[in-house]
Short mmCIF file of C-alpha atoms and ligand atoms in Angstrom, two decimals:
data_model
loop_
_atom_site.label_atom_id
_atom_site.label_comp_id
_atom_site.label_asym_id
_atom_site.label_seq_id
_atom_site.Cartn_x
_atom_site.Cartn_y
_atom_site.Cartn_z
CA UNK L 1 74.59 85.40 79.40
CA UNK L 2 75.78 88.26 81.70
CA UNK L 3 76.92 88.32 84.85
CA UNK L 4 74.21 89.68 86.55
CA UNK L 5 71.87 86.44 84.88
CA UNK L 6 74.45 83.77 86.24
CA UNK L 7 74.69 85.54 89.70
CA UNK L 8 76.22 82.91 92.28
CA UNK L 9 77.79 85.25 94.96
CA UNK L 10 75.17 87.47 97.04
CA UNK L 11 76.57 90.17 98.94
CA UNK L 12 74.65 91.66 102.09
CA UNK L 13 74.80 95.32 102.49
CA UNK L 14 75.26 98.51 99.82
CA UNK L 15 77.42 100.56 102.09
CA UNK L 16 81.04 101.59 101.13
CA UNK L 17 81.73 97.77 102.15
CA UNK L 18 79.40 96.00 99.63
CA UNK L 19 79.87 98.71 97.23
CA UNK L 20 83.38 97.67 97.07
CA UNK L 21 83.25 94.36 96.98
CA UNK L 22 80.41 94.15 94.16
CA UNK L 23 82.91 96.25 92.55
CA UNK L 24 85.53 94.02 93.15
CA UNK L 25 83.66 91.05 91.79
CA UNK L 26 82.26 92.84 88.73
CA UNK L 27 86.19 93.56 87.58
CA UNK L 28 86.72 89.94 87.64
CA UNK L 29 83.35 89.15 85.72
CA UNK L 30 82.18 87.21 89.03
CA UNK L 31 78.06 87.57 88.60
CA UNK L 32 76.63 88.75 92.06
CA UNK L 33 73.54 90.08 93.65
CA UNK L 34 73.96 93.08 96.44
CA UNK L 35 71.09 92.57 99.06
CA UNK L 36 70.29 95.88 100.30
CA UNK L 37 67.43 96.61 103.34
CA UNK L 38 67.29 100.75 102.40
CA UNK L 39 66.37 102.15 98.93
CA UNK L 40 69.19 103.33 98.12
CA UNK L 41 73.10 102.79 98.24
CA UNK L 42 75.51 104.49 100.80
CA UNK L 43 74.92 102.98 104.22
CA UNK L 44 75.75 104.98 106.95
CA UNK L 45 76.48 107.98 105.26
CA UNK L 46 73.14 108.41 103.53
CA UNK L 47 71.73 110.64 106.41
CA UNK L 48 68.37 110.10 107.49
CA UNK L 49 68.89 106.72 105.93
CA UNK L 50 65.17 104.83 105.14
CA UNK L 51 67.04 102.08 106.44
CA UNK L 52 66.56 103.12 109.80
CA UNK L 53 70.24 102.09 111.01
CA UNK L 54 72.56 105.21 110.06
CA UNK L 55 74.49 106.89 112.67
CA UNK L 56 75.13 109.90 110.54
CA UNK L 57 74.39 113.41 112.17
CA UNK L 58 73.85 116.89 110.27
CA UNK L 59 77.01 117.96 111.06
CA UNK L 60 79.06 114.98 110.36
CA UNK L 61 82.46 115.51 108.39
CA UNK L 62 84.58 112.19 107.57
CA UNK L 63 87.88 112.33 109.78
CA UNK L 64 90.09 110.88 106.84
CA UNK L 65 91.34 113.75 105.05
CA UNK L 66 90.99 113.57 101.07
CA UNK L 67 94.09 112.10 99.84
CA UNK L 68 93.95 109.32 102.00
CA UNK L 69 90.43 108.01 101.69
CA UNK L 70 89.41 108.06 97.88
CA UNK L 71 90.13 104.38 96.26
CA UNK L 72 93.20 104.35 94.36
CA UNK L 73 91.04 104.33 90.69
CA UNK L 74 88.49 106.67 91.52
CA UNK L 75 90.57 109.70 93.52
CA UNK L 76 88.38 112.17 95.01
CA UNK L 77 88.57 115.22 92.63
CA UNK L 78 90.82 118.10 94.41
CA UNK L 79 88.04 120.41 94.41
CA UNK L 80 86.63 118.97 97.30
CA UNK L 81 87.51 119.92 101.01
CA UNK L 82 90.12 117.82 102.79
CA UNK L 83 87.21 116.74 105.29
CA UNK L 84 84.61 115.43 103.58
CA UNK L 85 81.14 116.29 104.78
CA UNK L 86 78.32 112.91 104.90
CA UNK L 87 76.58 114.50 101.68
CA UNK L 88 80.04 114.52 99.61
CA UNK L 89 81.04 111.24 101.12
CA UNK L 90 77.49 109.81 99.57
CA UNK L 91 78.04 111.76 96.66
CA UNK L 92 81.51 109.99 95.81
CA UNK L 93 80.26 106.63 96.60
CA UNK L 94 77.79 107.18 94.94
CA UNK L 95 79.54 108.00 91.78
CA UNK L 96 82.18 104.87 92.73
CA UNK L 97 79.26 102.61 92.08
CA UNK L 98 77.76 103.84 88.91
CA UNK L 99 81.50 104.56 87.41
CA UNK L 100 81.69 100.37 87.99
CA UNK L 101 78.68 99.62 87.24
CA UNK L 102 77.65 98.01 90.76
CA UNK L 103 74.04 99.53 91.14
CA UNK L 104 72.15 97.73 88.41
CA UNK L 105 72.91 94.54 90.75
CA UNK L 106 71.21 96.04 93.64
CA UNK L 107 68.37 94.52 95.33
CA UNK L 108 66.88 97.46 96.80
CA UNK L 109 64.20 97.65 99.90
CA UNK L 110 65.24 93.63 100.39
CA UNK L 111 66.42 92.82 103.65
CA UNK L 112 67.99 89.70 104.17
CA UNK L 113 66.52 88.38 106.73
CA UNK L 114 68.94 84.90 107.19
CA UNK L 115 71.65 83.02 105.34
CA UNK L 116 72.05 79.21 106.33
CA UNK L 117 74.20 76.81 104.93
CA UNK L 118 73.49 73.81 103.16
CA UNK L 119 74.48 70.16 103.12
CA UNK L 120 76.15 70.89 99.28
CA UNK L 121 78.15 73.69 100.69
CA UNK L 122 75.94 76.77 99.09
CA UNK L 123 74.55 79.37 100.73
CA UNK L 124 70.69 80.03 101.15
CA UNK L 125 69.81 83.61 101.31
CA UNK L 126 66.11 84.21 102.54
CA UNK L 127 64.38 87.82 101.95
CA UNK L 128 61.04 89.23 101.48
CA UNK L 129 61.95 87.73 97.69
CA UNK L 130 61.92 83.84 98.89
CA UNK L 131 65.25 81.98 99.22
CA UNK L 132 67.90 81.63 97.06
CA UNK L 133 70.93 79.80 96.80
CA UNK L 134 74.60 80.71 96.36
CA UNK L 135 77.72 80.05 96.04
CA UNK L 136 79.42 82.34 98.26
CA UNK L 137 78.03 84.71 100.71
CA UNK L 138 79.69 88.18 101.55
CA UNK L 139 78.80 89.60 104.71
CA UNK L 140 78.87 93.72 104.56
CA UNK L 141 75.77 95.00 106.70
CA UNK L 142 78.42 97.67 109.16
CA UNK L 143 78.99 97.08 112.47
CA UNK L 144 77.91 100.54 113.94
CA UNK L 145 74.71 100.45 113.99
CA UNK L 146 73.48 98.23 116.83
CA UNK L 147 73.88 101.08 119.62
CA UNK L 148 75.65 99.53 122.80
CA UNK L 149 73.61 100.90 126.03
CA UNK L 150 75.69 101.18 129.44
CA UNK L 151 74.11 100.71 132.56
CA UNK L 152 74.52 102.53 135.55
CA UNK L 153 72.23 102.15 138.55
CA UNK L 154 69.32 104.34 139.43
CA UNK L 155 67.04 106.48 136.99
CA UNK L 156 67.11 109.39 135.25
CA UNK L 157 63.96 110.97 134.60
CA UNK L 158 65.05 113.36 131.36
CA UNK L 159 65.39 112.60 128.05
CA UNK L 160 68.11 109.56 127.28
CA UNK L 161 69.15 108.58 123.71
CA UNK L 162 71.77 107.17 122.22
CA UNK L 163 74.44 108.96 119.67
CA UNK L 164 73.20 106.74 116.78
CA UNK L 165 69.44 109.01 117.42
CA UNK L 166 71.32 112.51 117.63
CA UNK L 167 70.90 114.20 114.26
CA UNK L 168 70.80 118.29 115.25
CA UNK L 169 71.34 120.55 118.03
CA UNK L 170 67.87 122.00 117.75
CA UNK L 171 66.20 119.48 120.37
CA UNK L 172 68.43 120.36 123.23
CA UNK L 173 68.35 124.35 122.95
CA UNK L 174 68.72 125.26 126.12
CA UNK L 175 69.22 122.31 127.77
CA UNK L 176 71.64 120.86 130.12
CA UNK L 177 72.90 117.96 128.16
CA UNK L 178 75.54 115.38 129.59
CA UNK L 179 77.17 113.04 126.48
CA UNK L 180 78.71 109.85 127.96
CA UNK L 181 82.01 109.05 126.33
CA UNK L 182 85.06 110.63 124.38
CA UNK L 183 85.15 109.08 121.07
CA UNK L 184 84.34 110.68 117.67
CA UNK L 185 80.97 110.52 117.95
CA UNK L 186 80.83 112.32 121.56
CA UNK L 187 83.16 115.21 120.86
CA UNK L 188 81.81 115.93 117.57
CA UNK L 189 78.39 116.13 119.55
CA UNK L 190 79.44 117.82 122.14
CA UNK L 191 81.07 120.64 119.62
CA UNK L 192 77.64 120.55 117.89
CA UNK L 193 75.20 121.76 121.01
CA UNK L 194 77.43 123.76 122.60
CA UNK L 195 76.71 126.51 120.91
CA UNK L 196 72.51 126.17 121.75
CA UNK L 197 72.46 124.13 124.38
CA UNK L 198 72.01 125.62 128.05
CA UNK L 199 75.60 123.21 128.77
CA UNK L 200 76.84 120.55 127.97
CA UNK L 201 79.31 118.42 129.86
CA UNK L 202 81.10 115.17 128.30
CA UNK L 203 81.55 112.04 131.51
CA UNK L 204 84.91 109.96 130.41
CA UNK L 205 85.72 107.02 132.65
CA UNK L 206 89.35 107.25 131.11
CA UNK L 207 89.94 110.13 128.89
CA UNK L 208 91.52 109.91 125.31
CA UNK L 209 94.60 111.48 123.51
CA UNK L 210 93.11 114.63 121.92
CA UNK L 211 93.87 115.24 117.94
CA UNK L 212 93.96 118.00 115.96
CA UNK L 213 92.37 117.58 112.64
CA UNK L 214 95.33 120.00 111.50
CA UNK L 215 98.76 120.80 112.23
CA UNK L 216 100.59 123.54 110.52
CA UNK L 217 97.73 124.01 107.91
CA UNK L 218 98.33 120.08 106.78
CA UNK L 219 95.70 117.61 107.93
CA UNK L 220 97.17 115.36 110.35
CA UNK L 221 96.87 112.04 108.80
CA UNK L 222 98.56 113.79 105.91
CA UNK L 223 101.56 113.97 108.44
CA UNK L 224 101.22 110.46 108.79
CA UNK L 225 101.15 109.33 105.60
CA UNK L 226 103.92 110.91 104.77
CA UNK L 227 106.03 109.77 107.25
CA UNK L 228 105.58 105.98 107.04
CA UNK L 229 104.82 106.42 103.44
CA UNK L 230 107.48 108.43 102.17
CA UNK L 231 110.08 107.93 104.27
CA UNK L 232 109.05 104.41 105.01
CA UNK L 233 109.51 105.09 108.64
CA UNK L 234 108.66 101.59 110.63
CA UNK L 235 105.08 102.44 112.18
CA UNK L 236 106.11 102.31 115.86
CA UNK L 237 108.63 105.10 114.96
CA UNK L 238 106.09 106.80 112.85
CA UNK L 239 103.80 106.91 115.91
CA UNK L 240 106.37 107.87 118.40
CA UNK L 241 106.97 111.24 115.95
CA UNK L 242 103.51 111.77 115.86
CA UNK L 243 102.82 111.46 119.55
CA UNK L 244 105.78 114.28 120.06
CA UNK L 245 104.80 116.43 116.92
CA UNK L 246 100.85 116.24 118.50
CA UNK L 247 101.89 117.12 122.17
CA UNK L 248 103.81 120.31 120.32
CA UNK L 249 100.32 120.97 119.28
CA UNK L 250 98.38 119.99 122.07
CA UNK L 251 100.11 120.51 125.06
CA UNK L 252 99.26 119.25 127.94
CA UNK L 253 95.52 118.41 127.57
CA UNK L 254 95.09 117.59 131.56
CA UNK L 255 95.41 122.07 131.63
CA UNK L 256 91.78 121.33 130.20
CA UNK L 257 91.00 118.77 133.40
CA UNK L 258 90.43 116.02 130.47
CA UNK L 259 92.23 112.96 132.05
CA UNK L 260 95.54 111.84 130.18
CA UNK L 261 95.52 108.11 128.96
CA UNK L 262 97.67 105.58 131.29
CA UNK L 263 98.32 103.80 127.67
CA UNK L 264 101.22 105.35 125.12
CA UNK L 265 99.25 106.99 122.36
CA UNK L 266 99.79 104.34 119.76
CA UNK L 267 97.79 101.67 121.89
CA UNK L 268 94.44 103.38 121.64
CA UNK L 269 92.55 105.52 119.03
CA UNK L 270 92.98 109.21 119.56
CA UNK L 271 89.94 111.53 118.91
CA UNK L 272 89.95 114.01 116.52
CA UNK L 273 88.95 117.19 117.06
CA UNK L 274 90.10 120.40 116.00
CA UNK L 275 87.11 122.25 118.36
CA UNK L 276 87.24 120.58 121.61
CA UNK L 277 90.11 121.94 123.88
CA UNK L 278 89.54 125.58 122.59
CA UNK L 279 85.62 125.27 123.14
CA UNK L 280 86.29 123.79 126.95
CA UNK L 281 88.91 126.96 127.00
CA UNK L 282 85.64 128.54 126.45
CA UNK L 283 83.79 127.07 129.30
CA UNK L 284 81.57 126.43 126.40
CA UNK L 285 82.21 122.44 127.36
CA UNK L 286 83.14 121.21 131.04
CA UNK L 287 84.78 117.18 131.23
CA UNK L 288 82.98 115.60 134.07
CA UNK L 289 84.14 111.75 135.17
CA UNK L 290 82.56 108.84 134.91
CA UNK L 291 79.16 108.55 136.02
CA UNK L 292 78.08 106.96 139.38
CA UNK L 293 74.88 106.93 139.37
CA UNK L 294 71.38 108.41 137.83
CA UNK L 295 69.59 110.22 140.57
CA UNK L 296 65.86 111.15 138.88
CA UNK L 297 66.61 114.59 137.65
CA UNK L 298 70.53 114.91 138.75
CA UNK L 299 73.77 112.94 137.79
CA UNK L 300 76.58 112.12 140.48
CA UNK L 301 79.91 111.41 139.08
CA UNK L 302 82.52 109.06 140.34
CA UNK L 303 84.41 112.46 142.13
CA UNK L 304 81.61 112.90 144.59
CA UNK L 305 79.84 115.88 142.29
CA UNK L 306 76.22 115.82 141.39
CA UNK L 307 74.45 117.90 138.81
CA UNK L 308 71.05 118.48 137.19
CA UNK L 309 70.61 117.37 133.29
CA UNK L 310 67.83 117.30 131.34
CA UNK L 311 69.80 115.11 129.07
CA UNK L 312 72.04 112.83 128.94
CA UNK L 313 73.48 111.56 125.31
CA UNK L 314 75.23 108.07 125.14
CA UNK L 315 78.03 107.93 122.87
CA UNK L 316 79.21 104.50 124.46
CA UNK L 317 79.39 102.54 120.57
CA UNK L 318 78.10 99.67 118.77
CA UNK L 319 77.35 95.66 119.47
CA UNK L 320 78.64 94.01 116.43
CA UNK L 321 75.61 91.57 115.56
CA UNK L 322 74.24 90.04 112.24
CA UNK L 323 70.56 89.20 113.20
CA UNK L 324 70.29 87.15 109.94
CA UNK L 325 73.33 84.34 111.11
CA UNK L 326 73.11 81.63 113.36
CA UNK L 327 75.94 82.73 115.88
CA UNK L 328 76.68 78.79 116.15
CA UNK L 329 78.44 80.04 112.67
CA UNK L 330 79.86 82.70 113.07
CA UNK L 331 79.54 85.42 115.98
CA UNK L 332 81.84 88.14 117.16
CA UNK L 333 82.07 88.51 121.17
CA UNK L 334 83.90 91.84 123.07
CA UNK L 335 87.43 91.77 123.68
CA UNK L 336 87.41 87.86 122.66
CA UNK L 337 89.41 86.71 119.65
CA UNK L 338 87.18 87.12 116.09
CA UNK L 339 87.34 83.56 113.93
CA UNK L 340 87.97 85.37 110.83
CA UNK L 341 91.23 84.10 109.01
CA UNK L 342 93.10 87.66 107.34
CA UNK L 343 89.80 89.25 109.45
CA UNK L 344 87.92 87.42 106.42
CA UNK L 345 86.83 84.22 106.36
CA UNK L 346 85.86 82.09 108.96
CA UNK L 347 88.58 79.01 108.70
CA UNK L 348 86.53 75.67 107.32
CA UNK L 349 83.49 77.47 106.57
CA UNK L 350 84.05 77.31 102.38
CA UNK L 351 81.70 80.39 100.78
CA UNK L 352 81.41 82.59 103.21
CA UNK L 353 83.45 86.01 103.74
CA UNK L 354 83.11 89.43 105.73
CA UNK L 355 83.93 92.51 104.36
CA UNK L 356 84.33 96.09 106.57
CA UNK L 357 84.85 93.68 109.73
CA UNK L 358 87.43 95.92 110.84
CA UNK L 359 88.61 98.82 112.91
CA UNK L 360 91.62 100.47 112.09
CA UNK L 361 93.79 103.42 113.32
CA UNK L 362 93.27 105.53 110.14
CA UNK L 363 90.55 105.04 107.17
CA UNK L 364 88.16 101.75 107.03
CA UNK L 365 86.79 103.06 103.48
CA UNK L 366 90.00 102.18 101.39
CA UNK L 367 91.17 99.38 103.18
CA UNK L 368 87.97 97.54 102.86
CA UNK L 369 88.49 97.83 98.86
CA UNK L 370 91.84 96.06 99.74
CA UNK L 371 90.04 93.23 101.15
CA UNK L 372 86.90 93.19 98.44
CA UNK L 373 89.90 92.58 95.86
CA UNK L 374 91.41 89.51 98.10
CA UNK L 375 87.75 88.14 98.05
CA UNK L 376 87.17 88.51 94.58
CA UNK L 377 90.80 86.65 93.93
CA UNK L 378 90.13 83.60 96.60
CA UNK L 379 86.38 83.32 94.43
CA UNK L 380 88.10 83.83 90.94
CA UNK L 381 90.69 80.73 92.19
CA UNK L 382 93.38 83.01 92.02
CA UNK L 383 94.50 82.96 96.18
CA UNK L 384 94.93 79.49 96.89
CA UNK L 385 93.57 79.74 100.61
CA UNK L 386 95.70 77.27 103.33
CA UNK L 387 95.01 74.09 105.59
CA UNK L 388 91.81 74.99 107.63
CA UNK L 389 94.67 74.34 110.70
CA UNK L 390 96.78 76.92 109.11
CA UNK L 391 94.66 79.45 109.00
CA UNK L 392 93.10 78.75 112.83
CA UNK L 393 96.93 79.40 113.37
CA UNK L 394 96.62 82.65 111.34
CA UNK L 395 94.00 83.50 113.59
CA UNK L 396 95.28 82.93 116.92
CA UNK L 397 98.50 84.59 115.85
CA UNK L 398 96.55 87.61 115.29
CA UNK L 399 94.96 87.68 118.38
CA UNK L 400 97.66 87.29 120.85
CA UNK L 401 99.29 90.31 118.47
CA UNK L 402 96.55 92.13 118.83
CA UNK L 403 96.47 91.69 122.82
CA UNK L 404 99.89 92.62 123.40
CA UNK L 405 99.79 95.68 121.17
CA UNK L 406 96.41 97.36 122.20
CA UNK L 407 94.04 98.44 124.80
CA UNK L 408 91.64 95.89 126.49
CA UNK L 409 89.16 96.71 125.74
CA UNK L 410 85.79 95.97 123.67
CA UNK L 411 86.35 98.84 121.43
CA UNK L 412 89.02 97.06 120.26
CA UNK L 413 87.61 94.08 119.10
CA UNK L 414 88.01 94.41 115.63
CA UNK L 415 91.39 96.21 115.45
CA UNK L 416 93.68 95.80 112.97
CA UNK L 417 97.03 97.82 112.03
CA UNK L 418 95.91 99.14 108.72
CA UNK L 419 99.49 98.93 107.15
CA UNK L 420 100.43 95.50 108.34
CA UNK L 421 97.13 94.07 107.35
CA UNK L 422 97.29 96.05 104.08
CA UNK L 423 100.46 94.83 103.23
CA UNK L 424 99.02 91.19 103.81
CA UNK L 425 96.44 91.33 101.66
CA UNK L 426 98.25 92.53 99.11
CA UNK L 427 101.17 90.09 99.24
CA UNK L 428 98.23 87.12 98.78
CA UNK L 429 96.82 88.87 95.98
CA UNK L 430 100.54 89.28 94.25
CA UNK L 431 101.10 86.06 94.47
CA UNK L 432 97.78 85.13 93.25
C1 FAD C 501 80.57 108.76 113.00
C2 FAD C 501 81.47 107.91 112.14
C3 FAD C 501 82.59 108.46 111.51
C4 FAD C 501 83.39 107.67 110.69
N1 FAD C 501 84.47 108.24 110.08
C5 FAD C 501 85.24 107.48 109.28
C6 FAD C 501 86.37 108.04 108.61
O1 FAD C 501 86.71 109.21 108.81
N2 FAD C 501 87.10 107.28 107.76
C7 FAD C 501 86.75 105.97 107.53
O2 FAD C 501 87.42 105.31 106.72
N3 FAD C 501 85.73 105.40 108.18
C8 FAD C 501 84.96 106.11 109.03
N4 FAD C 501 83.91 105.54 109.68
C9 FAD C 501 83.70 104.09 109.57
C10 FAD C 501 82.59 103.73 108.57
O3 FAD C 501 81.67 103.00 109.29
C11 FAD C 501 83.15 102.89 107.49
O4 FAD C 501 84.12 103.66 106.88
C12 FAD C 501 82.20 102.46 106.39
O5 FAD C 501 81.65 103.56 105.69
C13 FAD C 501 81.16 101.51 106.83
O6 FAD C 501 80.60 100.97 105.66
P1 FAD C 501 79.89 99.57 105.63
O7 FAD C 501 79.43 99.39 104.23
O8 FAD C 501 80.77 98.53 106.21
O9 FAD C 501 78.67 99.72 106.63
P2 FAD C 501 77.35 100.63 106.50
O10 FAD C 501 77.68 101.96 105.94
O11 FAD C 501 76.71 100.56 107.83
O12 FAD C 501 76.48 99.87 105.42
C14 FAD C 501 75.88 98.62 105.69
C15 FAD C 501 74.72 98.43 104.74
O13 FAD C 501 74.19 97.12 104.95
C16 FAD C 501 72.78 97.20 104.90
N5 FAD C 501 72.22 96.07 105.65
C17 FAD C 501 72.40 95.82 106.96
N6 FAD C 501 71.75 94.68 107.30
C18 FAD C 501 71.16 94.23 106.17
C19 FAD C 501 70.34 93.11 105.88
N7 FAD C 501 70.02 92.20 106.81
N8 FAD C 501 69.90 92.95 104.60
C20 FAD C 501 70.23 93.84 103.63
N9 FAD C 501 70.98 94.93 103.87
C21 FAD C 501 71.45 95.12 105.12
C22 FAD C 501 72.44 98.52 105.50
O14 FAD C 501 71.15 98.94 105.10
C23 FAD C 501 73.57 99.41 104.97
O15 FAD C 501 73.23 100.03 103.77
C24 FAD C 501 83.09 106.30 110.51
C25 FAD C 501 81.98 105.75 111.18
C26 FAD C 501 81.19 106.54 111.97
C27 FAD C 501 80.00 105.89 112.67
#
């Protein structure tokens, strides 16, 4: 019989996450069933997804530079740009999946519409298909795609939409366009229709450290890498050098009227963004503060200004939510501490796992794989998992780290040291 006939383990999602862990699980002959809603593999960065729930825009480039994002055995052939665009991203995965055999297990065009748990401690997994029972669950469906809406009073009365709709400049030729936020996702946007847009102004309520996506021809995580990997620099100190070695790049972004962080650089995620400063240099982009209110056709900001838009674009993030679970089981709540022993497993709760749950400073893609390889060891028996108590502990430890060390702030929910966690996940498997 093969694997795919004695399938026990369903997996939810065929993004890089699920990808990886049905990858994970075929290398350890573990049968499984991926349970994907779109017709084809690739998640978010399948643009124009027929799943309806990817973020990805035209223009969208990963901001992990090559070397640091392939998985360790698959590498991203060297002919490729150090900033991948969404099609080669897809393209790679892609080719990740059929190198390891993982589509053949996919259940495309099947949503998964809820998962409950039953009194014999398998899973029931419900889709257009019927119900069917497991013995483990993996939980991969992304957690940017349920767009987070902010609310500020009065109306606006031109067009409002949220980054997760923005695909191309073309709809806002000359238009005056305000995007609401400083993350990825606004500055890359921003950078897009600036160039056909009437103007376009970007509202931060707190600014963000600014990033090049190069210094000295060597992309910056690159820099990085190099210093807490080969030198083995502790990561404080490896942030500290890169805050200095950035600033000698950067200068003083505030000459640009784009608010400096009250936090050290290391406490929050820095945008990257090789574009921005120079195009505000430009007058091509102007930063504009938080915004006050929505007056019909104008915007006043929190400095007493007020100026007409005819759209505003809300790059203000994701909810994380999984429509098909019962959050009595398992939910995850801004800013509040996530149940998930080794940002896993929820402790006590035997068979069921999350995979991509996280947010680190540097690349999700690879350290996901890290994690589909500890969940394919704790199902294979191999990780002997702790006292349900221990691992509460586990959890709570990691909080209260996690509290002292960043931001608060809901965009930090989910965030994890990448290194530190890496290293932990290893170690288990090791000793496995
Ligand atoms: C703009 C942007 C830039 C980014 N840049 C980087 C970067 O530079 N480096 C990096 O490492 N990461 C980056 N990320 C993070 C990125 O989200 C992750 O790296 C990763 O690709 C997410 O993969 P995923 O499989 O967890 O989720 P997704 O790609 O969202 O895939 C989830 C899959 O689950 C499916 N699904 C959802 N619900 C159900 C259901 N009920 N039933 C069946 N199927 C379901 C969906 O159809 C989808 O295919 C970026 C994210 C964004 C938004």
């Amino acid at each position: 019989m093969s694997d795919t006939d004695r399938a026990d383990i369903a997996i939810i999602g065929a993004g890089s996450s699920g990808v990886a862990a049905g990858k994970a699980l075929r290398q350890k002959r573990l049968g499984f069933d991926i349970y994907e809603k779109g017709s084809d593999l690739g998640g978010m960065w399948r643009y124009e997804n027929d799943n309806g729930l990817s973020c990805a825009y035209r223009s969208l480039h990963i901001d992990t530079s090559r070397n640091n994002l392939g998985y360790p055995d698959f590498p991203i052939p060297s002919d490729k740009p150090d900033f991948l665009s969404h099609q080669d991203l897809l393209a790679y995965l892609e080719a990740y999946a059929d190198r390891f055999d993982v589509r053949r297990s996919v259940r495309f065009n099947t949503e998964v519409t809820s998962i409950e748990k039953l009194p014999d401690a398998r899973w029931r997994v419900t889709s257009k298909d019927g119900a069917r029972d497991y013995r483990a669950v993996i939980v991969a469906n992304g957690h940017l795609w349920d767009a987070r809406w902010p609310s500020f009073p009065g109306s606006f009365n031109g067009t409002a939409i949220h980054s997760s709709q923005y695909r191309t400049a073309a709809p806002f030729d000359d238009k005056r366009v305000l995007v609401v936020g400083i993350g990825n996702s606004a500055v890359d946007i921003a950078v897009d229709l600036c160039k056909r847009a009437k103007s376009v102004a970007l509202s931060t309520r707190t600014g963000a450290y600014v990033m090049p996506k190069y210094m000295m021809g060597i992309p910056i995580d690159r820099w990085s890498a190099f210093l807490s990997g080969k030198l083995r620099l502790p990561t404080l100190l490896t942030r500290m050098i890169m805050a200095r070695l950035i600033y000698f790049a950067v200068g003083d972004q505030r000459r640009f009227g784009l608010p400096r962080p009250k936090h050290p650089m290391w406490r929050e995620h820095a945008t990257l963004s090789q574009e921005l400063l120079p195009y505000i240099g430009h007058g091509w982009i102007t930063i504009k503060p938080n915004i006050a209110s929505l007056e019909g056709s104008e915007i006043a900001f929190a400095d007493g200004s007020c100026a007409p838009f005819d759209a505003i674009i809300y790059a203000t993030g994701y909810k994380t939510t999984f429509p098909f679970l019962d959050p009595s089981i398992f939910s995850v709540r801004d800013g509040e501490e996530v149940g998930l022993y080794r940002r896993i497993m929820p402790p006590g709760l035997q068979g069921l796992f999350f995979a991509g749950l996280v947010q680190p400073i540097g690349p999700t893609i690879p350290l996901v794989e890290v994690q589909a390889r500890w969940i394919a060891a704790v199902l294979s028996n191999s990780i002997s998992l702790p006292s349900q108590a221990a691992m509460l502990e586990e959890v709570l430890a990691y909080h209260e780290q996690k509290q002292r060390t960043y931001v608060s702030s809901a965009r930090y929910t989910l965030e994890v040291d990448g290194r530190s966690y890496k290293a932990a996940l290893l170690k288990d498997i090791a000793a496995a």
